[in-house]
Amino acid sequence: MITPTISEDRGVIVFDFGGGISFEARHVRRHAVKGVIAELRVSDAGCEDTTVGRAWLALDDQAQRTRLLADLRSRDGKVPNWGDMLLLVADHLAQRADEAQAPAKGIRASEVKRRPVRWLWRSRIPAGRVSILAGDPDVGKSMITCKLAADISSGATWPDEGLAPRGRVAMVTAEDDLADTVAPRLAQHGADLDRILLIGPQDCGGYILPDGLVPLEERIGELQDSPGDPVLVVLDPLDVFVGRVDTHKAAEVRGAMAPLEALAQRTGATIIGILHLNKRSTETTALYRVGASLAFVAAARSVVVCGYDPEDHAELQHERRRIFTNLKGNLGPKRKALVYRIEDPGVVKWEGESDCSVSDLLTAGAQTKKGGTAVDEAKQFLGSLLSYGPMPANDILEQAKAAGISAATLRRAKQDMGVRAFRRGEEGQRGAGEWLWELGCDHWPEGEIDQRWAFCKERGAEVAECSCCHGPQPSPPDEWDGLCDVCRDGAPHQVNGTARMKARL
């Protein structure tokens, strides 16, 4: 049996048996159920079609190995010992997978093989890493991803400088229909549609992490002709695909994002996840506007935000200019913001650079206090986090510490804002559960209480005033505790109390 020469480059292990015969193994890992799995490509330079076999293989599964061997022998019968070669490859990969599971011993800095940063879009989106595109609804986030996909598929020119690397794209969307939305947008942006793989709302469930990592890696491998070829993966929206995690909890978000970053580095694919900005428009610390947890921003190597240009006051919103700029980009120098418009029928048109800052973009129209105290900053921080509703107190304290806000300052802000703390646990289990914080009724959306009173007066309902939020309680019972239904239920402030009152009446 010939001993192969084994080499490795960017996660691809090559077994060269001589005579033009080689095995390439990619994406090697140990699966909890299937054992060691890998993508194998078998080549024989002496054949007209040099690739004589290619398959995803559970190497411990004899039936799968037998099928691959039968395929190899039918295509290339002149090689007598395919079985011995496959066993040798399987044994080596099993050993590698076991080593990968062992705790790392570390490496001397002098031994690290250094390499330059690779870019999909220079100084904006790094290649082979996870990035985030964030923005409020209706600013064109999905249209921008279609524009990026079209430019990558066709090798178009970026709006600032340089050419997009011509590659392939996988777009996984849980929201937009492929037939009437995604495919038409790609065509309108001049995409090479044969180079773009689409996975729509009906099929995207199989790509939710952590189980979705395997099929996602398979799709990336199928799109690459050779390891490291440019591939753009779009996950829209990202928080759907991180799996069953509490997106308010930093530890859970980090645990979901880390394997995604590892997948990007292993395959060389660029992964862009789309996120909405949170609803607290008065937040002045831009990092806290992205998603429900700061951990999303921390895990991504680049975060790009888009929004309406605060200097454009056009009467019709859809006619306003929009801004595309980096909120985070720690792998290269920061570039100027870009201006774009959405033209009918939903086409992104770039219009040059802008001096608009991220802070100006995200706080446009917000009523903030300039030069506020540490407590004011803590109030803005709390309001941003709790705008989604109740959140575990421990997670709030952890994120406050990361933001440089002391526990004492945070608790002072909590007291000033009337933030309510309550315990959520299992009935009958003493000490079980956890403490949560939520915004008090003083933070109802502006005009909400007035709307509730006006509605009750229109209906002529008998009402009493709530001692907590000072809103109306229609048809109060004889033994009334003084709280309206909304306050008694402990509902978060963004729940529409008027809608609930209409349902009651």
mmCIF file of C-alpha atoms in Angstrom, residues 141-490:
data_model
loop_
_atom_site.group_PDB
_atom_site.id
_atom_site.type_symbol
_atom_site.label_atom_id
_atom_site.label_comp_id
_atom_site.label_asym_id
_atom_site.label_seq_id
_atom_site.Cartn_x
_atom_site.Cartn_y
_atom_site.Cartn_z
ATOM 1 C CA LYS A 141 -31.810 46.396 3.773
ATOM 2 C CA SER A 142 -33.021 43.459 1.669
ATOM 3 C CA MET A 143 -32.637 45.489 -1.516
ATOM 4 C CA ILE A 144 -29.033 46.270 -0.578
ATOM 5 C CA THR A 145 -28.312 42.560 -0.098
ATOM 6 C CA CYS A 146 -29.795 41.912 -3.546
ATOM 7 C CA LYS A 147 -27.509 44.623 -4.930
ATOM 8 C CA LEU A 148 -24.487 43.043 -3.204
ATOM 9 C CA ALA A 149 -25.477 39.589 -4.492
ATOM 10 C CA ALA A 150 -25.880 40.923 -8.024
ATOM 11 C CA ASP A 151 -22.477 42.650 -7.929
ATOM 12 C CA ILE A 152 -20.719 39.527 -6.587
ATOM 13 C CA SER A 153 -22.376 37.248 -9.142
ATOM 14 C CA SER A 154 -21.363 39.487 -12.049
ATOM 15 C CA GLY A 155 -18.063 40.924 -10.768
ATOM 16 C CA ALA A 156 -19.359 44.497 -10.991
ATOM 17 C CA THR A 157 -17.570 47.664 -9.863
ATOM 18 C CA TRP A 158 -18.042 48.819 -6.257
ATOM 19 C CA PRO A 159 -19.392 52.383 -5.944
ATOM 20 C CA ASP A 160 -16.246 53.713 -4.232
ATOM 21 C CA GLU A 161 -13.344 51.785 -5.787
ATOM 22 C CA GLY A 162 -12.298 48.405 -7.121
ATOM 23 C CA LEU A 163 -14.115 45.408 -8.538
ATOM 24 C CA ALA A 164 -16.301 42.992 -6.622
ATOM 25 C CA PRO A 165 -14.729 39.495 -6.623
ATOM 26 C CA ARG A 166 -16.817 37.398 -9.013
ATOM 27 C CA GLY A 167 -18.245 34.509 -7.059
ATOM 28 C CA ARG A 168 -21.456 32.747 -6.107
ATOM 29 C CA VAL A 169 -24.182 33.594 -3.621
ATOM 30 C CA ALA A 170 -26.567 31.741 -1.309
ATOM 31 C CA MET A 171 -29.532 33.791 -0.058
ATOM 32 C CA VAL A 172 -31.540 32.222 2.777
ATOM 33 C CA THR A 173 -34.632 34.265 3.603
ATOM 34 C CA ALA A 174 -37.391 33.658 6.123
ATOM 35 C CA GLU A 175 -39.478 36.653 5.019
ATOM 36 C CA ASP A 176 -39.427 37.515 1.308
ATOM 37 C CA ASP A 177 -41.099 35.375 -1.347
ATOM 38 C CA LEU A 178 -38.665 34.123 -3.968
ATOM 39 C CA ALA A 179 -40.978 34.381 -6.993
ATOM 40 C CA ASP A 180 -42.449 37.864 -6.572
ATOM 41 C CA THR A 181 -39.730 39.605 -4.541
ATOM 42 C CA VAL A 182 -36.208 38.158 -4.388
ATOM 43 C CA ALA A 183 -35.714 36.865 -7.946
ATOM 44 C CA PRO A 184 -37.213 40.002 -9.592
ATOM 45 C CA ARG A 185 -35.001 42.266 -7.442
ATOM 46 C CA LEU A 186 -31.891 40.294 -8.396
ATOM 47 C CA ALA A 187 -32.792 40.534 -12.078
ATOM 48 C CA GLN A 188 -33.422 44.291 -11.796
ATOM 49 C CA HIS A 189 -29.944 44.720 -10.315
ATOM 50 C CA GLY A 190 -28.303 42.853 -13.217
ATOM 51 C CA ALA A 191 -27.412 39.652 -11.351
ATOM 52 C CA ASP A 192 -26.083 36.511 -13.014
ATOM 53 C CA LEU A 193 -29.010 34.415 -11.782
ATOM 54 C CA ASP A 194 -27.289 31.087 -12.537
ATOM 55 C CA ARG A 195 -24.690 31.908 -9.877
ATOM 56 C CA ILE A 196 -27.181 32.592 -7.075
ATOM 57 C CA LEU A 197 -28.826 29.895 -4.920
ATOM 58 C CA LEU A 198 -32.122 30.872 -3.265
ATOM 59 C CA ILE A 199 -33.684 29.216 -0.209
ATOM 60 C CA GLY A 200 -37.082 30.680 0.677
ATOM 61 C CA PRO A 201 -39.403 30.820 3.701
ATOM 62 C CA GLN A 202 -40.842 27.352 3.067
ATOM 63 C CA ASP A 203 -37.429 25.654 3.134
ATOM 64 C CA CYS A 204 -35.274 27.821 5.392
ATOM 65 C CA GLY A 205 -36.177 25.940 8.592
ATOM 66 C CA GLY A 206 -33.477 23.366 7.873
ATOM 67 C CA TYR A 207 -30.820 26.079 8.160
ATOM 68 C CA ILE A 208 -31.587 27.214 11.701
ATOM 69 C CA LEU A 209 -28.575 26.783 13.986
ATOM 70 C CA PRO A 210 -27.081 24.668 15.368
ATOM 71 C CA ASP A 211 -28.348 21.804 13.154
ATOM 72 C CA GLY A 212 -28.414 24.098 10.131
ATOM 73 C CA LEU A 213 -24.618 24.451 10.119
ATOM 74 C CA VAL A 214 -24.170 21.123 8.318
ATOM 75 C CA PRO A 215 -26.507 21.801 5.358
ATOM 76 C CA LEU A 216 -25.260 25.397 5.149
ATOM 77 C CA GLU A 217 -21.684 24.164 4.873
ATOM 78 C CA GLU A 218 -22.797 21.653 2.235
ATOM 79 C CA ARG A 219 -24.370 24.419 0.139
ATOM 80 C CA ILE A 220 -21.207 26.522 0.420
ATOM 81 C CA GLY A 221 -19.087 23.563 -0.692
ATOM 82 C CA GLU A 222 -21.353 22.987 -3.686
ATOM 83 C CA LEU A 223 -20.995 26.636 -4.741
ATOM 84 C CA GLN A 224 -17.184 26.568 -4.609
ATOM 85 C CA ASP A 225 -15.234 25.078 -7.502
ATOM 86 C CA SER A 226 -12.131 25.038 -5.310
ATOM 87 C CA PRO A 227 -11.496 25.816 -1.608
ATOM 88 C CA GLY A 228 -11.685 29.492 -0.727
ATOM 89 C CA ASP A 229 -13.578 30.571 -3.852
ATOM 90 C CA PRO A 230 -15.669 33.724 -3.155
ATOM 91 C CA VAL A 231 -19.107 32.876 -1.767
ATOM 92 C CA LEU A 232 -21.540 35.328 -0.176
ATOM 93 C CA VAL A 233 -24.163 33.915 2.211
ATOM 94 C CA VAL A 234 -27.097 36.135 3.251
ATOM 95 C CA LEU A 235 -29.230 35.201 6.289
ATOM 96 C CA ASP A 236 -32.376 37.335 6.396
ATOM 97 C CA PRO A 237 -33.102 38.014 9.224
ATOM 98 C CA LEU A 238 -30.191 36.759 11.328
ATOM 99 C CA ASP A 239 -32.103 36.444 14.591
ATOM 100 C CA VAL A 240 -34.349 33.790 13.011
ATOM 101 C CA PHE A 241 -31.367 31.601 12.150
ATOM 102 C CA VAL A 242 -29.457 31.751 15.448
ATOM 103 C CA GLY A 243 -31.876 29.137 16.787
ATOM 104 C CA ARG A 244 -33.788 28.839 20.019
ATOM 105 C CA VAL A 245 -31.783 31.309 22.051
ATOM 106 C CA ASP A 246 -32.887 34.255 24.143
ATOM 107 C CA THR A 247 -31.538 37.120 22.024
ATOM 108 C CA HIS A 248 -31.432 39.334 25.134
ATOM 109 C CA LYS A 249 -28.884 37.022 26.758
ATOM 110 C CA ALA A 250 -25.341 37.812 25.689
ATOM 111 C CA ALA A 251 -23.959 34.364 26.553
ATOM 112 C CA GLU A 252 -26.584 32.569 24.447
ATOM 113 C CA VAL A 253 -26.061 34.883 21.481
ATOM 114 C CA ARG A 254 -22.276 34.432 21.662
ATOM 115 C CA GLY A 255 -22.749 30.657 21.792
ATOM 116 C CA ALA A 256 -24.860 30.751 18.625
ATOM 117 C CA MET A 257 -22.654 33.177 16.695
ATOM 118 C CA ALA A 258 -19.286 31.516 17.402
ATOM 119 C CA PRO A 259 -19.946 28.393 15.248
ATOM 120 C CA LEU A 260 -21.177 30.645 12.436
ATOM 121 C CA GLU A 261 -17.929 32.647 12.524
ATOM 122 C CA ALA A 262 -15.947 29.382 12.587
ATOM 123 C CA LEU A 263 -17.874 28.168 9.528
ATOM 124 C CA ALA A 264 -17.089 31.389 7.658
ATOM 125 C CA GLN A 265 -13.364 31.119 8.435
ATOM 126 C CA ARG A 266 -13.259 27.400 7.638
ATOM 127 C CA THR A 267 -14.900 27.721 4.225
ATOM 128 C CA GLY A 268 -13.800 31.229 3.251
ATOM 129 C CA ALA A 269 -17.441 32.241 2.730
ATOM 130 C CA THR A 270 -18.598 35.741 3.679
ATOM 131 C CA ILE A 271 -21.749 35.594 5.820
ATOM 132 C CA ILE A 272 -23.974 38.663 6.153
ATOM 133 C CA GLY A 273 -26.852 38.602 8.615
ATOM 134 C CA ILE A 274 -29.630 41.192 8.483
ATOM 135 C CA LEU A 275 -30.917 42.684 11.748
ATOM 136 C CA HIS A 276 -33.422 45.390 12.645
ATOM 137 C CA LEU A 277 -32.426 48.275 14.856
ATOM 138 C CA ASN A 278 -34.158 48.167 18.204
ATOM 139 C CA LYS A 279 -37.061 50.483 18.841
ATOM 140 C CA ARG A 280 -35.483 52.941 21.256
ATOM 141 C CA SER A 281 -34.924 55.861 18.878
ATOM 142 C CA THR A 282 -33.520 58.067 21.692
ATOM 143 C CA GLU A 283 -30.508 55.791 22.204
ATOM 144 C CA THR A 284 -27.364 57.812 21.530
ATOM 145 C CA THR A 285 -24.826 54.978 21.903
ATOM 146 C CA ALA A 286 -24.971 53.518 18.408
ATOM 147 C CA LEU A 287 -23.692 50.053 19.345
ATOM 148 C CA TYR A 288 -26.813 49.425 21.459
ATOM 149 C CA ARG A 289 -29.206 50.104 18.597
ATOM 150 C CA VAL A 290 -28.393 46.845 16.761
ATOM 151 C CA GLY A 291 -30.604 43.901 17.693
ATOM 152 C CA ALA A 292 -31.639 42.938 21.197
ATOM 153 C CA SER A 293 -28.124 42.229 22.531
ATOM 154 C CA LEU A 294 -24.720 43.851 22.234
ATOM 155 C CA ALA A 295 -23.369 40.317 21.653
ATOM 156 C CA PHE A 296 -24.487 40.435 17.996
ATOM 157 C CA VAL A 297 -22.229 43.427 17.405
ATOM 158 C CA ALA A 298 -19.379 41.902 19.420
ATOM 159 C CA ALA A 299 -19.466 38.652 17.408
ATOM 160 C CA ALA A 300 -19.437 40.286 13.974
ATOM 161 C CA ARG A 301 -16.208 41.564 12.412
ATOM 162 C CA SER A 302 -18.069 44.277 10.539
ATOM 163 C CA VAL A 303 -21.390 45.980 11.202
ATOM 164 C CA VAL A 304 -22.927 48.162 8.484
ATOM 165 C CA VAL A 305 -25.969 50.316 9.197
ATOM 166 C CA CYS A 306 -28.304 52.089 6.812
ATOM 167 C CA GLY A 307 -30.946 54.741 7.356
ATOM 168 C CA TYR A 308 -32.494 57.935 6.046
ATOM 169 C CA ASP A 309 -30.149 60.881 5.525
ATOM 170 C CA PRO A 310 -30.846 63.345 8.383
ATOM 171 C CA GLU A 311 -29.939 66.244 6.054
ATOM 172 C CA ASP A 312 -32.615 65.342 3.474
ATOM 173 C CA HIS A 313 -36.016 66.720 4.465
ATOM 174 C CA ALA A 314 -38.025 65.678 1.415
ATOM 175 C CA GLU A 315 -41.752 65.631 2.148
ATOM 176 C CA LEU A 316 -42.226 62.103 0.806
ATOM 177 C CA GLN A 317 -40.129 59.630 2.746
ATOM 178 C CA HIS A 318 -39.525 57.270 -0.169
ATOM 179 C CA GLU A 319 -37.869 60.157 -2.054
ATOM 180 C CA ARG A 320 -35.303 60.821 0.687
ATOM 181 C CA ARG A 321 -31.638 59.915 0.339
ATOM 182 C CA ARG A 322 -30.354 57.073 2.471
ATOM 183 C CA ILE A 323 -26.986 56.433 4.108
ATOM 184 C CA PHE A 324 -24.865 53.245 4.141
ATOM 185 C CA THR A 325 -21.966 53.324 6.624
ATOM 186 C CA ASN A 326 -19.874 51.167 8.927
ATOM 187 C CA LEU A 327 -20.762 51.165 12.613
ATOM 188 C CA LYS A 328 -17.992 48.669 13.353
ATOM 189 C CA GLY A 329 -15.019 47.610 11.270
ATOM 190 C CA ASN A 330 -11.964 46.627 13.278
ATOM 191 C CA LEU A 331 -10.022 44.902 10.481
ATOM 192 C CA GLY A 332 -9.194 47.972 8.404
ATOM 193 C CA PRO A 333 -9.456 51.766 8.115
ATOM 194 C CA LYS A 334 -12.913 53.265 8.258
ATOM 195 C CA ARG A 335 -14.351 54.529 4.981
ATOM 196 C CA LYS A 336 -16.703 57.424 4.367
ATOM 197 C CA ALA A 337 -20.431 56.803 4.339
ATOM 198 C CA LEU A 338 -22.134 56.191 0.995
ATOM 199 C CA VAL A 339 -25.375 57.765 -0.218
ATOM 200 C CA TYR A 340 -28.028 55.732 -2.027
ATOM 201 C CA ARG A 341 -31.618 55.981 -3.191
ATOM 202 C CA ILE A 342 -34.239 53.333 -3.890
ATOM 203 C CA GLU A 343 -35.592 53.954 -7.374
ATOM 204 C CA ASP A 344 -38.664 52.360 -8.887
ATOM 205 C CA PRO A 345 -38.984 49.365 -9.161
ATOM 206 C CA GLY A 346 -36.851 48.821 -6.043
ATOM 207 C CA VAL A 347 -33.347 49.355 -7.461
ATOM 208 C CA VAL A 348 -30.463 50.641 -5.333
ATOM 209 C CA LYS A 349 -28.647 53.587 -6.928
ATOM 210 C CA TRP A 350 -25.429 54.828 -5.320
ATOM 211 C CA GLU A 351 -24.870 58.628 -5.295
ATOM 212 C CA GLY A 352 -21.359 59.099 -3.921
ATOM 213 C CA GLU A 353 -19.951 59.704 -0.445
ATOM 214 C CA SER A 354 -21.269 61.556 2.602
ATOM 215 C CA ASP A 355 -19.796 63.050 5.801
ATOM 216 C CA CYS A 356 -22.795 61.777 7.803
ATOM 217 C CA SER A 357 -21.619 60.049 10.998
ATOM 218 C CA VAL A 358 -23.107 56.891 12.459
ATOM 219 C CA SER A 359 -24.262 58.848 15.505
ATOM 220 C CA ASP A 360 -26.054 61.437 13.342
ATOM 221 C CA LEU A 361 -27.662 58.682 11.298
ATOM 222 C CA LEU A 362 -29.027 56.678 14.225
ATOM 223 C CA THR A 363 -30.109 59.569 16.416
ATOM 224 C CA ALA A 364 -31.715 61.667 13.672
ATOM 225 C CA GLY A 365 -34.918 63.091 15.061
ATOM 226 C CA ALA A 366 -34.229 61.765 18.543
ATOM 227 C CA GLN A 367 -34.663 64.097 21.499
ATOM 228 C CA THR A 368 -31.464 63.652 23.501
ATOM 229 C CA LYS A 369 -29.755 65.567 26.271
ATOM 230 C CA LYS A 370 -26.377 66.914 25.224
ATOM 231 C CA GLY A 371 -23.671 66.647 27.857
ATOM 232 C CA GLY A 372 -25.836 64.474 30.101
ATOM 233 C CA THR A 373 -24.644 62.871 33.328
ATOM 234 C CA ALA A 374 -23.652 59.235 33.848
ATOM 235 C CA VAL A 375 -27.183 58.594 35.118
ATOM 236 C CA ASP A 376 -28.640 60.098 31.919
ATOM 237 C CA GLU A 377 -26.458 57.740 29.885
ATOM 238 C CA ALA A 378 -27.596 54.820 32.039
ATOM 239 C CA LYS A 379 -31.235 55.803 31.484
ATOM 240 C CA GLN A 380 -30.736 55.778 27.715
ATOM 241 C CA PHE A 381 -28.989 52.417 28.010
ATOM 242 C CA LEU A 382 -31.827 50.930 30.083
ATOM 243 C CA GLY A 383 -34.518 52.345 27.819
ATOM 244 C CA SER A 384 -32.837 50.787 24.787
ATOM 245 C CA LEU A 385 -32.498 47.335 26.354
ATOM 246 C CA LEU A 386 -36.002 47.241 27.820
ATOM 247 C CA SER A 387 -37.757 48.570 24.718
ATOM 248 C CA TYR A 388 -38.348 44.934 23.681
ATOM 249 C CA GLY A 389 -39.943 44.100 27.030
ATOM 250 C CA PRO A 390 -38.839 42.429 30.294
ATOM 251 C CA MET A 391 -35.199 41.273 30.461
ATOM 252 C CA PRO A 392 -33.246 39.221 33.054
ATOM 253 C CA ALA A 393 -31.547 41.503 35.578
ATOM 254 C CA ASN A 394 -28.258 39.576 35.427
ATOM 255 C CA ASP A 395 -28.020 40.092 31.662
ATOM 256 C CA ILE A 396 -28.696 43.819 32.054
ATOM 257 C CA LEU A 397 -25.953 44.130 34.666
ATOM 258 C CA GLU A 398 -23.532 42.183 32.443
ATOM 259 C CA GLN A 399 -24.157 44.393 29.410
ATOM 260 C CA ALA A 400 -24.000 47.554 31.549
ATOM 261 C CA LYS A 401 -20.581 46.514 32.838
ATOM 262 C CA ALA A 402 -19.384 45.942 29.265
ATOM 263 C CA ALA A 403 -20.637 49.450 28.395
ATOM 264 C CA GLY A 404 -18.736 51.031 31.292
ATOM 265 C CA ILE A 405 -21.838 51.734 33.426
ATOM 266 C CA SER A 406 -21.445 50.915 37.126
ATOM 267 C CA ALA A 407 -24.023 48.876 39.002
ATOM 268 C CA ALA A 408 -24.715 51.811 41.342
ATOM 269 C CA THR A 409 -25.349 54.197 38.431
ATOM 270 C CA LEU A 410 -27.570 51.637 36.743
ATOM 271 C CA ARG A 411 -29.690 51.152 39.859
ATOM 272 C CA ARG A 412 -30.042 54.931 40.267
ATOM 273 C CA ALA A 413 -31.288 55.137 36.661
ATOM 274 C CA LYS A 414 -33.627 52.215 37.349
ATOM 275 C CA GLN A 415 -35.121 54.039 40.331
ATOM 276 C CA ASP A 416 -35.498 57.362 38.464
ATOM 277 C CA MET A 417 -37.222 55.658 35.518
ATOM 278 C CA GLY A 418 -39.586 53.616 37.673
ATOM 279 C CA VAL A 419 -38.307 50.361 36.204
ATOM 280 C CA ARG A 420 -40.177 47.455 37.793
ATOM 281 C CA ALA A 421 -38.394 44.330 39.053
ATOM 282 C CA PHE A 422 -40.282 41.063 39.412
ATOM 283 C CA ARG A 423 -39.437 37.412 39.875
ATOM 284 C CA ARG A 424 -40.436 34.768 37.347
ATOM 285 C CA GLY A 425 -40.197 31.199 38.563
ATOM 286 C CA GLU A 426 -41.856 27.825 38.734
ATOM 287 C CA GLU A 427 -44.880 27.587 40.975
ATOM 288 C CA GLY A 428 -44.229 25.600 44.139
ATOM 289 C CA GLN A 429 -40.431 25.656 43.711
ATOM 290 C CA ARG A 430 -38.881 27.903 46.312
ATOM 291 C CA GLY A 431 -35.944 29.916 45.012
ATOM 292 C CA ALA A 432 -36.510 28.868 41.403
ATOM 293 C CA GLY A 433 -36.714 31.319 38.521
ATOM 294 C CA GLU A 434 -34.981 34.644 37.912
ATOM 295 C CA TRP A 435 -35.396 38.386 38.449
ATOM 296 C CA LEU A 436 -36.484 40.480 35.463
ATOM 297 C CA TRP A 437 -36.724 44.234 34.881
ATOM 298 C CA GLU A 438 -39.290 46.042 32.738
ATOM 299 C CA LEU A 439 -40.195 49.635 31.985
ATOM 300 C CA GLY A 440 -42.912 51.067 34.188
ATOM 301 C CA CYS A 441 -46.131 52.665 33.033
ATOM 302 C CA ASP A 442 -44.545 56.149 33.033
ATOM 303 C CA HIS A 443 -42.949 55.050 29.783
ATOM 304 C CA TRP A 444 -46.047 54.360 27.752
ATOM 305 C CA PRO A 445 -45.664 55.634 24.154
ATOM 306 C CA GLU A 446 -46.520 59.323 23.848
ATOM 307 C CA GLY A 447 -50.271 59.900 23.553
ATOM 308 C CA GLU A 448 -51.232 56.325 24.483
ATOM 309 C CA ILE A 449 -53.018 57.245 27.738
ATOM 310 C CA ASP A 450 -54.930 60.083 26.022
ATOM 311 C CA GLN A 451 -56.035 57.675 23.288
ATOM 312 C CA ARG A 452 -57.398 55.279 25.894
ATOM 313 C CA TRP A 453 -59.380 58.007 27.698
ATOM 314 C CA ALA A 454 -60.755 59.362 24.389
ATOM 315 C CA PHE A 455 -61.907 55.916 23.303
ATOM 316 C CA CYS A 456 -63.731 55.289 26.582
ATOM 317 C CA LYS A 457 -65.519 58.631 26.353
ATOM 318 C CA GLU A 458 -66.606 57.902 22.788
ATOM 319 C CA ARG A 459 -68.137 54.612 23.915
ATOM 320 C CA GLY A 460 -69.757 56.151 27.004
ATOM 321 C CA ALA A 461 -68.260 53.462 29.197
ATOM 322 C CA GLU A 462 -68.155 53.708 32.990
ATOM 323 C CA VAL A 463 -64.510 54.251 33.878
ATOM 324 C CA ALA A 464 -62.213 54.657 36.865
ATOM 325 C CA GLU A 465 -58.682 56.040 36.945
ATOM 326 C CA CYS A 466 -55.783 53.603 37.358
ATOM 327 C CA SER A 467 -53.602 54.470 40.356
ATOM 328 C CA CYS A 468 -50.480 53.326 38.477
ATOM 329 C CA CYS A 469 -50.582 54.749 34.941
ATOM 330 C CA HIS A 470 -53.533 57.178 35.486
ATOM 331 C CA GLY A 471 -55.251 55.675 32.484
ATOM 332 C CA PRO A 472 -58.889 54.523 32.369
ATOM 333 C CA GLN A 473 -60.221 51.192 33.593
ATOM 334 C CA PRO A 474 -63.551 50.508 31.843
ATOM 335 C CA SER A 475 -66.332 48.872 33.860
ATOM 336 C CA PRO A 476 -64.347 48.447 37.109
ATOM 337 C CA PRO A 477 -65.512 45.518 39.266
ATOM 338 C CA ASP A 478 -67.081 46.073 42.703
ATOM 339 C CA GLU A 479 -63.931 44.934 44.493
ATOM 340 C CA TRP A 480 -61.370 46.799 42.411
ATOM 341 C CA ASP A 481 -57.660 46.914 43.332
ATOM 342 C CA GLY A 482 -57.100 50.293 41.657
ATOM 343 C CA LEU A 483 -55.076 48.946 38.697
ATOM 344 C CA CYS A 484 -56.189 48.831 35.077
ATOM 345 C CA ASP A 485 -56.004 45.513 33.229
ATOM 346 C CA VAL A 486 -52.772 46.513 31.450
ATOM 347 C CA CYS A 487 -50.890 47.438 34.647
ATOM 348 C CA ARG A 488 -52.228 44.442 36.576
ATOM 349 C CA ASP A 489 -50.950 42.057 33.895
ATOM 350 C CA GLY A 490 -47.476 43.612 34.105
#
